[in-house]
Tab-separated table of C-alpha atoms in Angstrom:
chain	number	residue	atom	x	y	z
O	1	GLY	CA	101.761	64.349	79.134
O	2	GLU	CA	105.204	65.881	79.058
O	3	ASN	CA	106.939	66.319	75.718
O	4	VAL	CA	110.588	67.318	75.407
O	5	GLU	CA	112.085	68.571	72.172
O	6	GLN	CA	115.824	68.815	71.617
O	7	HIS	CA	117.925	70.610	68.996
O	8	PRO	CA	120.131	70.161	67.095
O	9	SER	CA	120.153	66.442	66.363
O	10	THR	CA	123.812	66.591	65.348
O	11	LEU	CA	126.495	69.106	66.195
O	12	SER	CA	130.068	69.222	64.963
O	13	VAL	CA	132.588	71.599	66.504
O	14	GLN	CA	136.309	72.144	66.441
O	15	GLU	CA	138.249	71.306	69.568
O	16	GLY	CA	138.315	74.310	71.867
O	17	ASP	CA	135.075	75.767	70.552
O	18	SER	CA	131.837	75.920	72.514
O	19	ALA	CA	128.774	73.721	71.990
O	20	VAL	CA	125.204	74.593	72.853
O	21	ILE	CA	122.266	72.205	72.918
O	22	LYS	CA	118.729	73.410	73.502
O	23	CYS	CA	115.593	71.745	74.843
O	24	THR	CA	112.011	72.816	75.317
O	25	TYR	CA	109.411	71.150	77.502
O	26	SER	CA	105.653	71.298	77.508
O	27	ASP	CA	104.552	70.672	81.107
O	28	SER	CA	104.884	73.810	83.227
O	29	ALA	CA	104.781	71.605	86.351
O	30	SER	CA	108.148	70.057	85.486
O	31	ASN	CA	110.748	70.985	88.074
O	32	TYR	CA	113.836	68.907	87.388
O	33	PHE	CA	115.979	69.051	84.254
O	34	PRO	CA	118.992	66.749	83.978
O	35	TRP	CA	121.436	66.356	81.121
O	36	TYR	CA	122.978	63.007	80.262
O	37	LYS	CA	125.926	61.893	78.191
O	38	GLN	CA	125.630	58.469	76.619
O	39	GLU	CA	128.364	56.536	74.876
O	40	LEU	CA	127.522	53.704	72.530
O	41	GLY	CA	126.033	50.715	74.327
O	42	LYS	CA	126.412	52.297	77.753
O	43	ARG	CA	124.000	53.674	80.303
O	44	PRO	CA	123.333	57.429	80.384
O	45	GLN	CA	125.675	59.337	82.670
O	46	LEU	CA	124.410	62.410	84.481
O	47	ILE	CA	126.638	65.377	83.685
O	48	ILE	CA	124.650	68.227	85.208
O	49	ASP	CA	121.135	68.956	86.387
O	50	ILE	CA	119.096	71.966	87.362
O	51	ARG	CA	116.020	72.437	89.473
O	52	SER	CA	113.242	74.874	88.736
O	53	ASN	CA	114.180	77.252	91.541
O	54	VAL	CA	117.519	78.013	89.873
O	55	GLY	CA	118.186	79.845	86.619
O	56	GLU	CA	121.736	78.755	85.951
O	57	LYS	CA	124.229	76.194	87.171
O	58	LYS	CA	127.859	75.681	86.254
O	59	ASP	CA	130.331	72.863	86.777
O	60	GLN	CA	133.752	73.560	85.284
O	61	ARG	CA	133.313	73.514	81.475
O	62	ILE	CA	129.639	72.621	81.624
O	63	ALA	CA	126.736	74.947	82.362
O	64	VAL	CA	122.981	74.721	82.147
O	65	THR	CA	120.491	77.564	81.938
O	66	LEU	CA	116.764	77.403	82.559
O	67	ASN	CA	114.051	79.780	81.406
O	68	LYS	CA	110.836	78.702	83.126
O	69	THR	CA	108.722	81.329	81.424
O	70	ALA	CA	109.703	80.128	77.978
O	71	LYS	CA	109.927	76.503	79.151
O	72	HIS	CA	113.342	75.885	77.714
O	73	PHE	CA	116.748	74.946	79.035
O	74	SER	CA	120.157	74.727	77.432
O	75	LEU	CA	123.450	72.904	77.888
O	76	HIS	CA	126.656	74.817	77.278
O	77	ILE	CA	130.006	73.112	76.922
O	78	THR	CA	133.047	75.351	76.661
O	79	GLU	CA	136.560	74.478	75.525
O	80	THR	CA	135.320	71.256	73.958
O	81	GLN	CA	137.629	68.260	73.791
O	82	PRO	CA	137.496	65.142	71.577
O	83	GLU	CA	136.433	63.084	74.585
O	84	ASP	CA	133.288	65.199	74.809
O	85	SER	CA	132.116	63.426	71.638
O	86	ALA	CA	129.001	61.410	72.526
O	87	VAL	CA	125.228	61.599	72.416
O	88	TYR	CA	123.684	64.053	74.846
O	89	PHE	CA	120.123	63.854	76.126
O	90	CYS	CA	118.094	66.377	78.042
O	91	ALA	CA	115.211	65.240	80.218
O	92	ALA	CA	112.430	66.673	82.347
O	93	SER	CA	110.338	65.452	85.238
O	94	LYS	CA	107.966	66.785	87.848
O	95	GLY	CA	107.641	65.839	91.468
O	96	ASN	CA	110.504	64.511	93.486
O	97	THR	CA	110.706	61.020	92.081
O	98	ASP	CA	108.586	61.085	88.965
O	99	LYS	CA	109.502	59.575	85.605
O	100	LEU	CA	112.008	61.262	83.326
O	101	ILE	CA	110.949	62.153	79.811
O	102	PHE	CA	113.887	62.396	77.450
O	103	GLY	CA	114.610	64.642	74.515
O	104	THR	CA	115.497	63.164	71.149
O	105	GLY	CA	119.254	63.447	71.656
O	106	THR	CA	122.146	65.359	70.116
O	107	ARG	CA	125.161	63.656	68.600
O	108	LEU	CA	128.135	65.871	69.376
O	109	GLN	CA	131.369	65.421	67.450
O	110	VAL	CA	134.450	67.337	68.488
O	111	PHE	CA	137.166	67.342	65.861
O	112	PRO	CA	140.805	67.708	66.925
F	1	GLY	CA	126.267	57.625	94.539
F	2	ALA	CA	123.450	55.131	94.525
F	3	VAL	CA	123.811	52.041	92.352
F	4	VAL	CA	121.293	50.326	90.124
F	5	SER	CA	122.291	46.947	88.760
F	6	GLN	CA	120.660	45.345	85.742
F	7	HIS	CA	121.024	41.764	84.575
F	8	PRO	CA	121.719	40.330	82.090
F	9	SER	CA	123.752	42.856	80.117
F	10	TRP	CA	122.974	41.050	76.898
F	11	VAL	CA	120.787	38.159	75.814
F	12	ILE	CA	120.026	36.378	72.558
F	13	CYS	CA	116.808	34.411	72.367
F	14	LYS	CA	114.759	32.592	69.795
F	15	SER	CA	111.597	34.102	68.433
F	16	GLY	CA	108.589	33.073	70.502
F	17	THR	CA	110.440	32.612	73.770
F	18	SER	CA	110.308	34.848	76.844
F	19	VAL	CA	113.140	36.788	78.422
F	20	LYS	CA	113.335	38.182	81.940
F	21	ILE	CA	115.430	41.225	82.825
F	22	GLU	CA	116.181	42.136	86.427
F	23	CYS	CA	116.769	45.570	87.884
F	24	ARG	CA	118.043	45.979	91.427
F	25	SER	CA	118.706	49.002	93.569
F	26	LEU	CA	121.763	47.961	95.543
F	27	ASP	CA	122.014	50.529	98.296
F	28	PHE	CA	118.654	52.216	98.477
F	29	GLN	CA	115.000	51.305	98.427
F	30	ALA	CA	113.029	52.116	95.330
F	31	THR	CA	109.258	52.044	95.571
F	32	THR	CA	109.197	53.115	91.946
F	33	MET	CA	111.378	52.017	89.053
F	34	PHE	CA	111.191	52.946	85.402
F	35	TRP	CA	111.736	50.843	82.298
F	36	TYR	CA	112.983	52.406	79.083
F	37	ARG	CA	113.611	51.041	75.614
F	38	GLN	CA	116.155	52.494	73.246
F	39	PHE	CA	116.398	51.585	69.568
F	40	PRO	CA	119.656	52.306	67.712
F	41	LYS	CA	120.383	56.011	67.317
F	42	GLN	CA	117.176	56.927	69.095
F	43	SER	CA	116.210	58.313	72.451
F	44	LEU	CA	115.192	56.509	75.619
F	45	MET	CA	111.475	55.899	75.437
F	46	LEU	CA	109.649	55.294	78.695
F	47	MET	CA	107.753	52.014	78.606
F	48	ALA	CA	106.312	51.769	82.074
F	49	THR	CA	106.574	52.752	85.701
F	50	SER	CA	107.030	49.839	88.052
F	51	ASN	CA	105.328	50.273	91.416
F	52	GLU	CA	106.289	48.152	94.409
F	53	GLY	CA	103.357	46.074	95.573
F	54	SER	CA	100.957	47.198	92.866
F	55	LYS	CA	100.408	47.101	89.134
F	56	ALA	CA	102.768	48.828	86.770
F	57	THR	CA	101.682	51.920	84.885
F	58	TYR	CA	102.257	51.563	81.149
F	59	GLU	CA	102.823	54.354	78.673
F	60	GLN	CA	100.488	54.700	75.742
F	61	GLY	CA	101.199	52.182	73.016
F	62	VAL	CA	103.079	49.709	75.231
F	63	GLU	CA	101.423	46.292	75.448
F	64	LYS	CA	101.138	45.318	79.092
F	65	ASP	CA	100.510	41.678	78.261
F	66	LYS	CA	103.700	41.517	76.243
F	67	PHE	CA	105.946	43.402	78.645
F	68	LEU	CA	105.203	41.987	82.079
F	69	ILE	CA	106.519	43.973	84.991
F	70	ASN	CA	106.795	42.713	88.535
F	71	HIS	CA	108.031	44.813	91.462
F	72	ALA	CA	107.822	42.385	94.335
F	73	SER	CA	110.270	44.079	96.695
F	74	LEU	CA	111.682	47.516	97.399
F	75	THR	CA	114.915	46.654	95.619
F	76	LEU	CA	113.888	44.500	92.665
F	77	SER	CA	111.827	45.030	89.538
F	78	THR	CA	111.682	42.604	86.640
F	79	LEU	CA	110.659	43.067	83.031
F	80	THR	CA	109.632	39.979	81.090
F	81	VAL	CA	109.376	40.214	77.336
F	82	THR	CA	106.892	37.488	76.430
F	83	SER	CA	106.745	35.750	73.077
F	84	ALA	CA	109.641	37.846	71.830
F	85	HIS	CA	109.928	38.711	68.164
F	86	PRO	CA	112.772	40.264	66.173
F	87	GLU	CA	111.109	43.691	66.370
F	88	ASP	CA	111.498	43.517	70.167
F	89	SER	CA	115.270	43.557	69.738
F	90	SER	CA	116.427	46.675	71.525
F	91	PHE	CA	118.397	48.114	74.442
F	92	TYR	CA	116.314	47.992	77.627
F	93	ILE	CA	117.349	50.189	80.570
F	94	CYS	CA	115.877	50.501	84.023
F	95	SER	CA	116.079	53.501	86.303
F	96	ALA	CA	115.295	54.341	89.909
F	97	ARG	CA	115.338	57.433	92.035
F	98	ASP	CA	116.382	57.347	95.666
F	99	ARG	CA	113.595	58.638	97.894
F	100	ALA	CA	115.706	58.600	101.041
F	101	GLY	CA	115.579	61.830	102.909
F	102	GLY	CA	111.964	62.576	102.027
F	103	ALA	CA	111.461	65.934	100.372
F	104	GLY	CA	113.595	67.209	97.560
F	105	VAL	CA	114.210	66.379	93.944
F	106	THR	CA	116.471	63.378	93.532
F	107	GLU	CA	118.800	62.149	90.830
F	108	ALA	CA	117.827	59.188	88.668
F	109	PHE	CA	120.203	56.230	88.553
F	110	PHE	CA	120.354	53.855	85.613
F	111	GLY	CA	121.137	50.202	85.249
F	112	GLN	CA	123.769	49.083	82.770
F	113	GLY	CA	121.142	48.203	80.208
F	114	THR	CA	120.276	44.913	78.522
F	115	ARG	CA	120.893	44.355	74.841
F	116	LEU	CA	118.148	41.977	73.669
F	117	THR	CA	118.510	40.280	70.318
F	118	VAL	CA	115.678	38.073	69.120
F	119	VAL	CA	116.581	35.705	66.284
């Protein structure tokens, strides 16, 4: 089955700097790659997603890139702010409504 | 966007008792729902896929007789933790993806989660 690896497990940056989180997946049939932000005790919140027919997607300070050949995708956050501090998860799925398999998570801390 | 509602948000039960968690899709029909478990500081681990009108599909290592799943309608799936023990204490979250519109990859929506504490 699908396996998703995520790095780093923790990431500390200064406010205003950029943060990059990377994920790799194992199933070449996967076609949907969302990123979630989760605050303690809360449900995951979708922040951006990308489909396999696109190589890059951007939404204000957040961008995601996908390399299907290498089977990896990355989250880029620019101009980080303290409120960006949270745990971020990548995920992968195949098919239109198939299960999501999550990465191990990255705890991002943005220091003022 | 679509809404998935999960109830209760937290529950404390005695060891050996059973607990039922409900997951509802409020404004769309979900023939498939997913149940995840999340231990502190860990990722969301898929437990099972709930299929409307048929048996759930369990992930490897998940005891189907302990975690009973029922998906009796297109908007409701339930997870029952039977004979709960302290090691079952965790955050349980359900998810559903809106299939409306047919083709195309769709976003997954999550319930609020249920914090289960077994004492």
